PDB file of C-alpha atoms and ligand atoms in Angstrom:
ATOM      1  CA  MET A   1    -198.336 -31.637  46.105  1.00 37.00           C
ATOM      2  CA  THR A   2    -201.557 -33.586  45.975  1.00 40.00           C
ATOM      3  CA  ASP A   3    -203.392 -32.057  48.949  1.00 40.00           C
ATOM      4  CA  PRO A   4    -207.125 -32.023  48.514  1.00 41.00           C
ATOM      5  CA  GLN A   5    -207.204 -28.757  50.464  1.00 42.00           C
ATOM      6  CA  PRO A   6    -204.079 -26.715  49.842  1.00 40.00           C
ATOM      7  CA  ILE A   7    -202.696 -25.184  52.998  1.00 44.00           C
ATOM      8  CA  PRO A   8    -201.391 -21.656  52.651  1.00 50.00           C
ATOM      9  CA  ALA A   9    -197.824 -21.795  53.855  1.00 53.00           C
ATOM     10  CA  LEU A  10    -195.626 -19.146  55.372  1.00 62.00           C
ATOM     11  CA  GLN A  11    -193.348 -17.188  53.134  1.00 57.00           C
ATOM     12  CA  SER A  12    -190.472 -19.421  54.183  1.00 66.00           C
ATOM     13  CA  GLY A  13    -192.418 -22.383  52.778  1.00 75.00           C
ATOM     14  CA  ALA A  14    -192.895 -23.790  56.272  1.00 84.00           C
ATOM     15  CA  LEU A  15    -196.290 -24.358  57.851  1.00 93.00           C
ATOM     16  CA  VAL A  16    -194.941 -23.827  61.333  1.00 96.00           C
ATOM     17  CA  SER A  17    -192.089 -21.527  62.178  1.00 96.00           C
ATOM     18  CA  ILE A  18    -190.656 -21.477  65.691  1.00 97.00           C
ATOM     19  CA  ALA A  19    -188.011 -18.799  66.103  1.00 96.00           C
ATOM     20  CA  GLU A  20    -185.789 -18.562  69.183  1.00 96.00           C
ATOM     21  CA  VAL A  21    -188.587 -19.537  71.519  1.00 98.00           C
ATOM     22  CA  THR A  22    -187.963 -19.661  75.267  1.00 98.00           C
ATOM     23  CA  LYS A  23    -190.391 -20.589  78.026  1.00 98.00           C
ATOM     24  CA  THR A  24    -189.533 -20.551  81.727  1.00 98.00           C
ATOM     25  CA  TYR A  25    -191.492 -21.441  84.849  1.00 96.00           C
ATOM     26  CA  PRO A  26    -190.922 -20.531  88.468  1.00 93.00           C
ATOM     27  CA  ALA A  27    -188.614 -23.233  89.863  1.00 89.00           C
ATOM     28  CA  CYS A  28    -191.223 -24.126  92.467  1.00 77.00           C
ATOM     29  CA  PRO A  29    -194.494 -22.424  93.384  1.00 68.00           C
ATOM     30  CA  GLY A  30    -193.191 -22.018  96.955  1.00 60.00           C
ATOM     31  CA  ASP A  31    -189.607 -21.722  95.702  1.00 52.00           C
ATOM     32  CA  SER A  32    -188.419 -24.507  97.969  1.00 46.00           C
ATOM     33  CA  GLY A  33    -185.910 -27.162  96.987  1.00 44.00           C
ATOM     34  CA  PRO A  34    -184.615 -27.996  93.519  1.00 46.00           C
ATOM     35  CA  GLY A  35    -187.279 -28.248  90.808  1.00 43.00           C
ATOM     36  CA  PRO A  36    -187.752 -31.526  88.970  1.00 50.00           C
ATOM     37  CA  GLY A  37    -186.558 -30.029  85.724  1.00 48.00           C
ATOM     38  CA  PRO A  38    -183.286 -29.395  83.972  1.00 50.00           C
ATOM     39  CA  SER A  39    -180.645 -26.840  84.773  1.00 48.00           C
ATOM     40  CA  PRO A  40    -181.594 -23.806  86.783  1.00 46.00           C
ATOM     41  CA  ASP A  41    -182.046 -20.849  84.583  1.00 46.00           C
ATOM     42  CA  PRO A  42    -179.049 -18.998  83.253  1.00 49.00           C
ATOM     43  CA  GLY A  43    -180.541 -15.587  82.619  1.00 47.00           C
ATOM     44  CA  SER A  44    -183.044 -15.252  85.451  1.00 48.00           C
ATOM     45  CA  VAL A  45    -186.299 -13.462  84.623  1.00 49.00           C
ATOM     46  CA  GLY A  46    -187.346 -11.106  87.350  1.00 52.00           C
ATOM     47  CA  GLY A  47    -185.592 -12.365  90.471  1.00 64.00           C
ATOM     48  CA  GLY A  48    -186.825 -15.859  91.509  1.00 83.00           C
ATOM     49  CA  ARG A  49    -185.145 -19.016  90.331  1.00 89.00           C
ATOM     50  CA  ARG A  50    -186.733 -20.334  87.138  1.00 93.00           C
ATOM     51  CA  ILE A  51    -186.728 -23.543  85.162  1.00 96.00           C
ATOM     52  CA  VAL A  52    -186.068 -23.150  81.470  1.00 97.00           C
ATOM     53  CA  ALA A  53    -188.533 -25.599  79.930  1.00 98.00           C
ATOM     54  CA  VAL A  54    -187.895 -24.523  76.321  1.00 98.00           C
ATOM     55  CA  ASP A  55    -184.622 -22.803  75.589  1.00 98.00           C
ATOM     56  CA  ARG A  56    -184.156 -20.758  72.396  1.00 98.00           C
ATOM     57  CA  VAL A  57    -185.720 -23.393  70.142  1.00 98.00           C
ATOM     58  CA  ALA A  58    -185.761 -22.697  66.424  1.00 97.00           C
ATOM     59  CA  LEU A  59    -187.646 -25.109  64.216  1.00 96.00           C
ATOM     60  CA  ASP A  60    -189.493 -24.905  60.908  1.00 95.00           C
ATOM     61  CA  LEU A  61    -191.968 -27.597  59.939  1.00 96.00           C
ATOM     62  CA  ALA A  62    -192.661 -28.284  56.277  1.00 95.00           C
ATOM     63  CA  PRO A  63    -196.292 -28.521  55.178  1.00 95.00           C
ATOM     64  CA  ALA A  64    -197.661 -32.066  55.135  1.00 95.00           C
ATOM     65  CA  SER A  65    -194.802 -33.499  57.198  1.00 96.00           C
ATOM     66  CA  VAL A  66    -194.796 -35.636  60.341  1.00 97.00           C
ATOM     67  CA  THR A  67    -192.193 -34.578  62.881  1.00 98.00           C
ATOM     68  CA  ALA A  68    -191.444 -36.374  66.142  1.00 97.00           C
ATOM     69  CA  VAL A  69    -190.188 -34.341  69.071  1.00 98.00           C
ATOM     70  CA  THR A  70    -188.392 -36.743  71.294  1.00 97.00           C
ATOM     71  CA  GLY A  71    -186.167 -36.595  74.353  1.00 96.00           C
ATOM     72  CA  PRO A  72    -186.275 -37.701  77.985  1.00 95.00           C
ATOM     73  CA  SER A  73    -188.982 -36.780  80.434  1.00 95.00           C
ATOM     74  CA  GLY A  74    -188.688 -33.108  81.364  1.00 96.00           C
ATOM     75  CA  SER A  75    -186.859 -32.125  78.176  1.00 97.00           C
ATOM     76  CA  GLY A  76    -189.590 -29.694  77.117  1.00 98.00           C
ATOM     77  CA  LYS A  77    -191.644 -31.672  74.587  1.00 98.00           C
ATOM     78  CA  SER A  78    -195.082 -30.957  76.067  1.00 98.00           C
ATOM     79  CA  THR A  79    -194.242 -27.323  76.699  1.00 98.00           C
ATOM     80  CA  LEU A  80    -193.212 -26.876  73.075  1.00 98.00           C
ATOM     81  CA  LEU A  81    -196.491 -28.380  71.860  1.00 98.00           C
ATOM     82  CA  ARG A  82    -198.515 -26.178  74.232  1.00 97.00           C
ATOM     83  CA  LEU A  83    -196.705 -23.111  72.918  1.00 98.00           C
ATOM     84  CA  VAL A  84    -197.409 -24.014  69.293  1.00 97.00           C
ATOM     85  CA  GLY A  85    -201.029 -24.784  70.182  1.00 96.00           C
ATOM     86  CA  GLY A  86    -201.499 -21.362  71.726  1.00 96.00           C
ATOM     87  CA  LEU A  87    -202.218 -22.893  75.141  1.00 95.00           C
ATOM     88  CA  GLU A  88    -199.306 -20.947  76.621  1.00 96.00           C
ATOM     89  CA  ARG A  89    -197.224 -17.968  75.642  1.00 96.00           C
ATOM     90  CA  PRO A  90    -193.444 -17.989  75.394  1.00 97.00           C
ATOM     91  CA  ASP A  91    -191.245 -15.581  77.367  1.00 97.00           C
ATOM     92  CA  ALA A  92    -189.384 -14.789  74.165  1.00 97.00           C
ATOM     93  CA  GLY A  93    -189.424 -15.703  70.512  1.00 97.00           C
ATOM     94  CA  VAL A  94    -191.967 -15.890  67.733  1.00 96.00           C
ATOM     95  CA  ILE A  95    -194.219 -18.709  66.608  1.00 97.00           C
ATOM     96  CA  ALA A  96    -196.065 -18.531  63.314  1.00 96.00           C
ATOM     97  CA  VAL A  97    -198.487 -21.160  62.067  1.00 95.00           C
ATOM     98  CA  ASP A  98    -199.876 -20.944  58.604  1.00 90.00           C
ATOM     99  CA  THR A  99    -200.352 -17.218  58.055  1.00 86.00           C
ATOM    100  CA  GLU A 100    -200.985 -16.542  61.726  1.00 90.00           C
ATOM    101  CA  GLN A 101    -198.408 -15.092  64.095  1.00 94.00           C
ATOM    102  CA  VAL A 102    -199.553 -17.003  67.151  1.00 95.00           C
ATOM    103  CA  THR A 103    -197.351 -15.173  69.621  1.00 95.00           C
ATOM    104  CA  ALA A 104    -198.830 -11.833  68.553  1.00 94.00           C
ATOM    105  CA  LEU A 105    -202.481 -12.841  68.860  1.00 95.00           C
ATOM    106  CA  PRO A 106    -204.478 -11.008  71.511  1.00 95.00           C
ATOM    107  CA  PRO A 107    -205.991 -13.282  74.182  1.00 94.00           C
ATOM    108  CA  ARG A 108    -209.470 -12.972  72.671  1.00 95.00           C
ATOM    109  CA  ALA A 109    -208.194 -14.420  69.366  1.00 95.00           C
ATOM    110  CA  LEU A 110    -206.597 -17.499  70.949  1.00 94.00           C
ATOM    111  CA  PRO A 111    -209.717 -19.673  71.328  1.00 92.00           C
ATOM    112  CA  GLY A 112    -210.455 -19.243  67.617  1.00 91.00           C
ATOM    113  CA  TYR A 113    -206.871 -20.137  66.765  1.00 93.00           C
ATOM    114  CA  ARG A 114    -206.962 -23.239  68.982  1.00 92.00           C
ATOM    115  CA  ARG A 115    -210.146 -24.441  67.336  1.00 89.00           C
ATOM    116  CA  ARG A 116    -208.298 -24.614  64.037  1.00 90.00           C
ATOM    117  CA  ILE A 117    -205.671 -26.985  65.439  1.00 94.00           C
ATOM    118  CA  GLY A 118    -206.156 -30.664  66.166  1.00 96.00           C
ATOM    119  CA  LEU A 119    -205.020 -31.833  69.586  1.00 96.00           C
ATOM    120  CA  VAL A 120    -204.431 -35.401  70.749  1.00 97.00           C
ATOM    121  CA  PHE A 121    -203.131 -36.375  74.175  1.00 96.00           C
ATOM    122  CA  GLU A 122    -201.902 -39.510  75.896  1.00 95.00           C
ATOM    123  CA  ARG A 123    -205.351 -40.058  77.381  1.00 94.00           C
ATOM    124  CA  ASP A 124    -208.222 -40.097  74.923  1.00 93.00           C
ATOM    125  CA  LEU A 125    -210.444 -37.802  77.062  1.00 95.00           C
ATOM    126  CA  LEU A 126    -213.590 -39.168  75.449  1.00 97.00           C
ATOM    127  CA  ILE A 127    -216.904 -38.512  77.158  1.00 97.00           C
ATOM    128  CA  PRO A 128    -218.114 -41.905  78.403  1.00 97.00           C
ATOM    129  CA  ASP A 129    -221.840 -41.102  78.229  1.00 97.00           C
ATOM    130  CA  LEU A 130    -221.769 -39.994  74.598  1.00 97.00           C
ATOM    131  CA  SER A 131    -221.697 -42.348  71.644  1.00 98.00           C
ATOM    132  CA  VAL A 132    -218.495 -42.589  69.652  1.00 98.00           C
ATOM    133  CA  LEU A 133    -220.138 -40.565  66.879  1.00 97.00           C
ATOM    134  CA  ASP A 134    -221.171 -37.798  69.263  1.00 96.00           C
ATOM    135  CA  ASN A 135    -217.680 -37.735  70.735  1.00 97.00           C
ATOM    136  CA  VAL A 136    -216.212 -37.167  67.275  1.00 97.00           C
ATOM    137  CA  ARG A 137    -218.514 -34.199  66.621  1.00 96.00           C
ATOM    138  CA  VAL A 138    -218.552 -32.901  70.175  1.00 94.00           C
ATOM    139  CA  ALA A 139    -217.119 -29.504  69.208  1.00 89.00           C
ATOM    140  CA  ALA A 140    -219.631 -28.895  66.429  1.00 86.00           C
ATOM    141  CA  PRO A 141    -222.610 -26.650  66.901  1.00 77.00           C
ATOM    142  CA  ALA A 142    -225.746 -28.615  66.047  1.00 75.00           C
ATOM    143  CA  ARG A 143    -228.594 -26.145  66.192  1.00 82.00           C
ATOM    144  CA  THR A 144    -230.708 -27.462  63.383  1.00 88.00           C
ATOM    145  CA  ARG A 145    -231.626 -30.841  62.008  1.00 88.00           C
ATOM    146  CA  ALA A 146    -229.528 -30.067  58.903  1.00 87.00           C
ATOM    147  CA  ASP A 147    -226.527 -29.255  61.136  1.00 86.00           C
ATOM    148  CA  ARG A 148    -226.908 -32.554  62.901  1.00 88.00           C
ATOM    149  CA  ALA A 149    -227.128 -34.491  59.641  1.00 90.00           C
ATOM    150  CA  ALA A 150    -224.050 -32.751  58.246  1.00 91.00           C
ATOM    151  CA  THR A 151    -221.969 -33.291  61.378  1.00 94.00           C
ATOM    152  CA  ALA A 152    -223.045 -36.940  61.537  1.00 95.00           C
ATOM    153  CA  ASP A 153    -221.919 -37.420  57.931  1.00 95.00           C
ATOM    154  CA  LEU A 154    -218.518 -35.915  58.595  1.00 95.00           C
ATOM    155  CA  ALA A 155    -218.116 -37.875  61.838  1.00 97.00           C
ATOM    156  CA  ARG A 156    -218.937 -41.116  60.014  1.00 98.00           C
ATOM    157  CA  GLU A 157    -216.479 -40.292  57.260  1.00 97.00           C
ATOM    158  CA  LEU A 158    -213.764 -39.729  59.849  1.00 97.00           C
ATOM    159  CA  LEU A 159    -214.641 -42.924  61.722  1.00 98.00           C
ATOM    160  CA  ASP A 160    -214.289 -44.793  58.415  1.00 98.00           C
ATOM    161  CA  PHE A 161    -210.958 -43.130  57.866  1.00 98.00           C
ATOM    162  CA  VAL A 162    -209.571 -44.134  61.271  1.00 98.00           C
ATOM    163  CA  GLY A 163    -210.768 -47.704  60.728  1.00 97.00           C
ATOM    164  CA  LEU A 164    -213.842 -47.785  62.959  1.00 98.00           C
ATOM    165  CA  PRO A 165    -216.802 -47.745  60.566  1.00 96.00           C
ATOM    166  CA  HIS A 166    -218.940 -49.896  62.888  1.00 97.00           C
ATOM    167  CA  ALA A 167    -218.240 -48.125  66.167  1.00 98.00           C
ATOM    168  CA  ALA A 168    -220.407 -45.003  65.666  1.00 98.00           C
ATOM    169  CA  GLY A 169    -223.192 -46.052  68.018  1.00 98.00           C
ATOM    170  CA  ALA A 170    -221.007 -47.632  70.714  1.00 98.00           C
ATOM    171  CA  ARG A 171    -219.981 -46.020  73.979  1.00 98.00           C
ATOM    172  CA  PRO A 172    -216.220 -45.417  74.177  1.00 98.00           C
ATOM    173  CA  GLY A 173    -215.970 -47.790  77.153  1.00 97.00           C
ATOM    174  CA  ARG A 174    -216.773 -50.719  74.845  1.00 97.00           C
ATOM    175  CA  LEU A 175    -213.682 -50.097  72.738  1.00 97.00           C
ATOM    176  CA  ALA A 176    -210.074 -51.178  73.224  1.00 96.00           C
ATOM    177  CA  PRO A 177    -207.695 -48.391  74.328  1.00 96.00           C
ATOM    178  CA  ALA A 178    -206.076 -48.133  70.886  1.00 96.00           C
ATOM    179  CA  ASP A 179    -209.494 -47.795  69.253  1.00 97.00           C
ATOM    180  CA  ARG A 180    -210.478 -45.096  71.734  1.00 97.00           C
ATOM    181  CA  GLN A 181    -207.342 -43.247  70.684  1.00 97.00           C
ATOM    182  CA  ARG A 182    -208.470 -43.610  67.062  1.00 98.00           C
ATOM    183  CA  VAL A 183    -211.753 -41.974  68.054  1.00 98.00           C
ATOM    184  CA  ALA A 184    -209.830 -39.161  69.747  1.00 98.00           C
ATOM    185  CA  ILE A 185    -207.890 -38.680  66.514  1.00 98.00           C
ATOM    186  CA  ALA A 186    -211.116 -38.562  64.502  1.00 98.00           C
ATOM    187  CA  ARG A 187    -212.400 -35.921  66.933  1.00 97.00           C
ATOM    188  CA  ALA A 188    -209.191 -33.912  66.474  1.00 97.00           C
ATOM    189  CA  LEU A 189    -209.655 -34.034  62.684  1.00 97.00           C
ATOM    190  CA  PHE A 190    -213.247 -32.859  62.820  1.00 95.00           C
ATOM    191  CA  GLY A 191    -212.417 -29.184  62.189  1.00 92.00           C
ATOM    192  CA  ARG A 192    -210.167 -30.189  59.250  1.00 93.00           C
ATOM    193  CA  PRO A 193    -207.086 -28.754  60.948  1.00 94.00           C
ATOM    194  CA  GLY A 194    -203.990 -27.972  58.901  1.00 94.00           C
ATOM    195  CA  LEU A 195    -201.906 -28.769  61.987  1.00 96.00           C
ATOM    196  CA  LEU A 196    -202.239 -31.709  64.353  1.00 97.00           C
ATOM    197  CA  LEU A 197    -200.387 -31.712  67.683  1.00 98.00           C
ATOM    198  CA  ALA A 198    -200.151 -35.042  69.477  1.00 98.00           C
ATOM    199  CA  ASP A 199    -198.582 -35.280  72.930  1.00 98.00           C
ATOM    200  CA  GLU A 200    -197.502 -38.870  73.677  1.00 97.00           C
ATOM    201  CA  PRO A 201    -200.466 -40.246  71.695  1.00 96.00           C
ATOM    202  CA  THR A 202    -199.158 -43.796  72.121  1.00 95.00           C
ATOM    203  CA  GLY A 203    -197.913 -43.396  75.686  1.00 93.00           C
ATOM    204  CA  ALA A 204    -200.711 -45.494  77.157  1.00 91.00           C
ATOM    205  CA  LEU A 205    -200.529 -48.187  74.463  1.00 93.00           C
ATOM    206  CA  GLY A 206    -198.227 -51.101  73.724  1.00 86.00           C
ATOM    207  CA  SER A 207    -195.521 -50.682  71.087  1.00 84.00           C
ATOM    208  CA  GLU A 208    -197.383 -52.634  68.429  1.00 86.00           C
ATOM    209  CA  VAL A 209    -200.702 -50.789  68.568  1.00 91.00           C
ATOM    210  CA  GLY A 210    -198.736 -47.601  69.177  1.00 92.00           C
ATOM    211  CA  GLY A 211    -197.054 -48.216  65.819  1.00 93.00           C
ATOM    212  CA  GLU A 212    -200.467 -48.588  64.178  1.00 94.00           C
ATOM    213  CA  ILE A 213    -201.469 -45.214  65.574  1.00 95.00           C
ATOM    214  CA  VAL A 214    -198.408 -43.644  63.958  1.00 94.00           C
ATOM    215  CA  ASP A 215    -199.248 -45.382  60.689  1.00 95.00           C
ATOM    216  CA  LEU A 216    -202.652 -43.729  60.938  1.00 96.00           C
ATOM    217  CA  VAL A 217    -201.022 -40.340  61.513  1.00 96.00           C
ATOM    218  CA  VAL A 218    -198.933 -40.829  58.388  1.00 95.00           C
ATOM    219  CA  ARG A 219    -202.125 -41.589  56.435  1.00 96.00           C
ATOM    220  CA  ILE A 220    -203.612 -38.340  57.744  1.00 96.00           C
ATOM    221  CA  ARG A 221    -200.638 -36.491  56.296  1.00 96.00           C
ATOM    222  CA  ASP A 222    -201.077 -38.237  52.947  1.00 96.00           C
ATOM    223  CA  GLU A 223    -204.845 -37.922  52.732  1.00 95.00           C
ATOM    224  CA  TYR A 224    -205.447 -34.459  54.175  1.00 94.00           C
ATOM    225  CA  GLY A 225    -202.066 -32.765  53.769  1.00 95.00           C
ATOM    226  CA  THR A 226    -201.982 -32.207  57.518  1.00 96.00           C
ATOM    227  CA  THR A 227    -198.760 -31.149  59.214  1.00 96.00           C
ATOM    228  CA  VAL A 228    -198.176 -33.187  62.347  1.00 97.00           C
ATOM    229  CA  LEU A 229    -196.006 -32.668  65.415  1.00 98.00           C
ATOM    230  CA  ILE A 230    -195.833 -35.653  67.767  1.00 98.00           C
ATOM    231  CA  ALA A 231    -194.169 -35.556  71.173  1.00 98.00           C
ATOM    232  CA  THR A 232    -192.951 -38.993  72.158  1.00 96.00           C
ATOM    233  CA  HIS A 233    -190.248 -40.463  74.334  1.00 91.00           C
ATOM    234  CA  ASP A 234    -190.493 -43.740  72.398  1.00 90.00           C
ATOM    235  CA  PRO A 235    -187.754 -44.141  69.751  1.00 89.00           C
ATOM    236  CA  GLU A 236    -189.804 -46.865  68.015  1.00 88.00           C
ATOM    237  CA  ILE A 237    -192.512 -44.303  67.374  1.00 92.00           C
ATOM    238  CA  ALA A 238    -190.131 -41.526  66.398  1.00 94.00           C
ATOM    239  CA  ILE A 239    -188.388 -43.618  63.779  1.00 92.00           C
ATOM    240  CA  ARG A 240    -191.619 -43.939  61.782  1.00 93.00           C
ATOM    241  CA  CYS A 241    -191.902 -40.167  61.365  1.00 96.00           C
ATOM    242  CA  ASP A 242    -190.474 -38.072  58.520  1.00 96.00           C
ATOM    243  CA  ARG A 243    -188.214 -36.194  60.862  1.00 97.00           C
ATOM    244  CA  VAL A 244    -186.970 -36.606  64.424  1.00 97.00           C
ATOM    245  CA  VAL A 245    -186.021 -33.642  66.587  1.00 98.00           C
ATOM    246  CA  ARG A 246    -184.485 -34.534  69.927  1.00 97.00           C
ATOM    247  CA  LEU A 247    -184.698 -32.136  72.830  1.00 98.00           C
ATOM    248  CA  ARG A 248    -182.430 -32.105  75.839  1.00 98.00           C
ATOM    249  CA  ASP A 249    -182.922 -29.624  78.647  1.00 98.00           C
ATOM    250  CA  GLY A 250    -185.233 -27.577  76.442  1.00 98.00           C
ATOM    251  CA  ARG A 251    -182.762 -27.268  73.574  1.00 98.00           C
ATOM    252  CA  VAL A 252    -182.654 -28.971  70.205  1.00 98.00           C
ATOM    253  CA  ALA A 253    -179.887 -31.543  70.656  1.00 97.00           C
ATOM    254  CA  ASP A 254    -180.394 -33.391  67.367  1.00 96.00           C
ATOM    255  CA  ASP A 255    -182.414 -32.936  64.216  1.00 96.00           C
ATOM    256  CA  SER A 256    -182.602 -35.651  61.591  1.00 94.00           C
ATOM    257  CA  ALA A 257    -183.373 -32.969  58.979  1.00 89.00           C
ATOM    258  CA  ALA A 258    -179.891 -31.586  59.570  1.00 79.00           C
ATOM    259  CA  LEU A 259    -178.438 -34.935  58.420  1.00 69.00           C
ATOM    260  CA  ALA A 260    -180.484 -35.145  55.229  1.00 63.00           C
TER     261      ALA A 260
HETATM  262  P1  LIG B   1    -191.587 -33.327  78.681  1.00 62.47           P
HETATM  263  O1  LIG B   1    -192.927 -33.235  78.024  1.00 62.47           O
HETATM  264  O2  LIG B   1    -190.462 -33.494  77.719  1.00 62.47           O
HETATM  265  O3  LIG B   1    -191.563 -34.383  79.730  1.00 62.47           O
HETATM  266  P2  LIG B   1    -192.265 -30.777  79.865  1.00 62.47           P
HETATM  267  O4  LIG B   1    -192.447 -29.809  78.761  1.00 62.47           O
HETATM  268  O5  LIG B   1    -193.485 -31.338  80.501  1.00 62.47           O
HETATM  269  O6  LIG B   1    -191.287 -31.941  79.401  1.00 62.47           O
HETATM  270  O7  LIG B   1    -191.436 -30.075  81.025  1.00 62.47           O
HETATM  271  C1  LIG B   1    -190.220 -29.387  80.789  1.00 62.47           C
HETATM  272  C2  LIG B   1    -189.772 -28.775  82.096  1.00 62.47           C
HETATM  273  O8  LIG B   1    -190.662 -27.735  82.449  1.00 62.47           O
HETATM  274  C3  LIG B   1    -189.765 -29.736  83.270  1.00 62.47           C
HETATM  275  O9  LIG B   1    -188.704 -29.375  84.098  1.00 62.47           O
HETATM  276  C4  LIG B   1    -191.083 -29.487  83.940  1.00 62.47           C
HETATM  277  O10 LIG B   1    -190.993 -29.785  85.314  1.00 62.47           O
HETATM  278  C5  LIG B   1    -191.262 -27.995  83.717  1.00 62.47           C
HETATM  279  N1  LIG B   1    -192.673 -27.610  83.608  1.00 62.47           N
HETATM  280  C6  LIG B   1    -193.519 -27.970  82.635  1.00 62.47           C
HETATM  281  N2  LIG B   1    -194.736 -27.423  82.830  1.00 62.47           N
HETATM  282  C7  LIG B   1    -194.647 -26.695  83.969  1.00 62.47           C
HETATM  283  C8  LIG B   1    -195.573 -25.888  84.706  1.00 62.47           C
HETATM  284  N3  LIG B   1    -196.833 -25.708  84.284  1.00 62.47           N
HETATM  285  N4  LIG B   1    -195.114 -25.284  85.836  1.00 62.47           N
HETATM  286  C9  LIG B   1    -193.841 -25.446  86.238  1.00 62.47           C
HETATM  287  N5  LIG B   1    -192.935 -26.204  85.590  1.00 62.47           N
HETATM  288  C10 LIG B   1    -193.319 -26.819  84.469  1.00 62.47           C
HETATM  289 MG1  LIG B   2    -194.626 -34.437  78.211  1.00 62.47          MG
END
């Protein structure tokens, strides 16, 4: 491998290991009417009817790979990403990322874990009143002048990398939607994460610029050795990734790695 920063992998050789992970939700907060989701739950947890959003998913992700999680709306893509990102806890199963067993972390350790992961969403969630450069370094503490100089240097380097070397001083509102998403990606890379999770990053963009965003993600893998998991319902996006895992009703229905 040619990673500039080698990523310590799990013993299995994977960077992410998802083992028999299940996540359910109450069918409806008021428990009235059928939920919008897939099949009602088979093995009911604690009485009320529950939706099984992620159903016994097992998946290992190789270091420095780009995997698309695809499948129709409601198939569990976003839930799976939130589980891996430590934003939610599964009902059952184990998730390990790098050397960290995410599902065993105490609540007080989760914020620190999340800070080491890059997150990108469908909406760029940039702060309109900050410059592009300040948006990229928004998570960085800047207590001293030296801090501010160092974070500005890194932010500029990342803006170069995502193809926006001249946008540093602009407000996000001046940029096209695809360029704002590039800024959001630069922001996600700021902490040099070994893992990048992107939930429908091209969902608000046309197919063509959406494709350019995926090309950028592939460059991130090549340049930084980052492992990437992208949720998308767009087959055109999925096909550009190293591997495509299709979910249906919370289960893995297809995995291109199984065909290789
Ligand atoms: P996708 O991203 O593939 O569209 P989701 O992971 O958002 O799918 O949702 C999977 C299923 O879980 C859906 O039935 C959805 O309604 C349900 N679900 C997701 N999040 C919640 C939540 N916070 N509360 C209740 N149900 C949820
Ligand atoms: Mg979703």
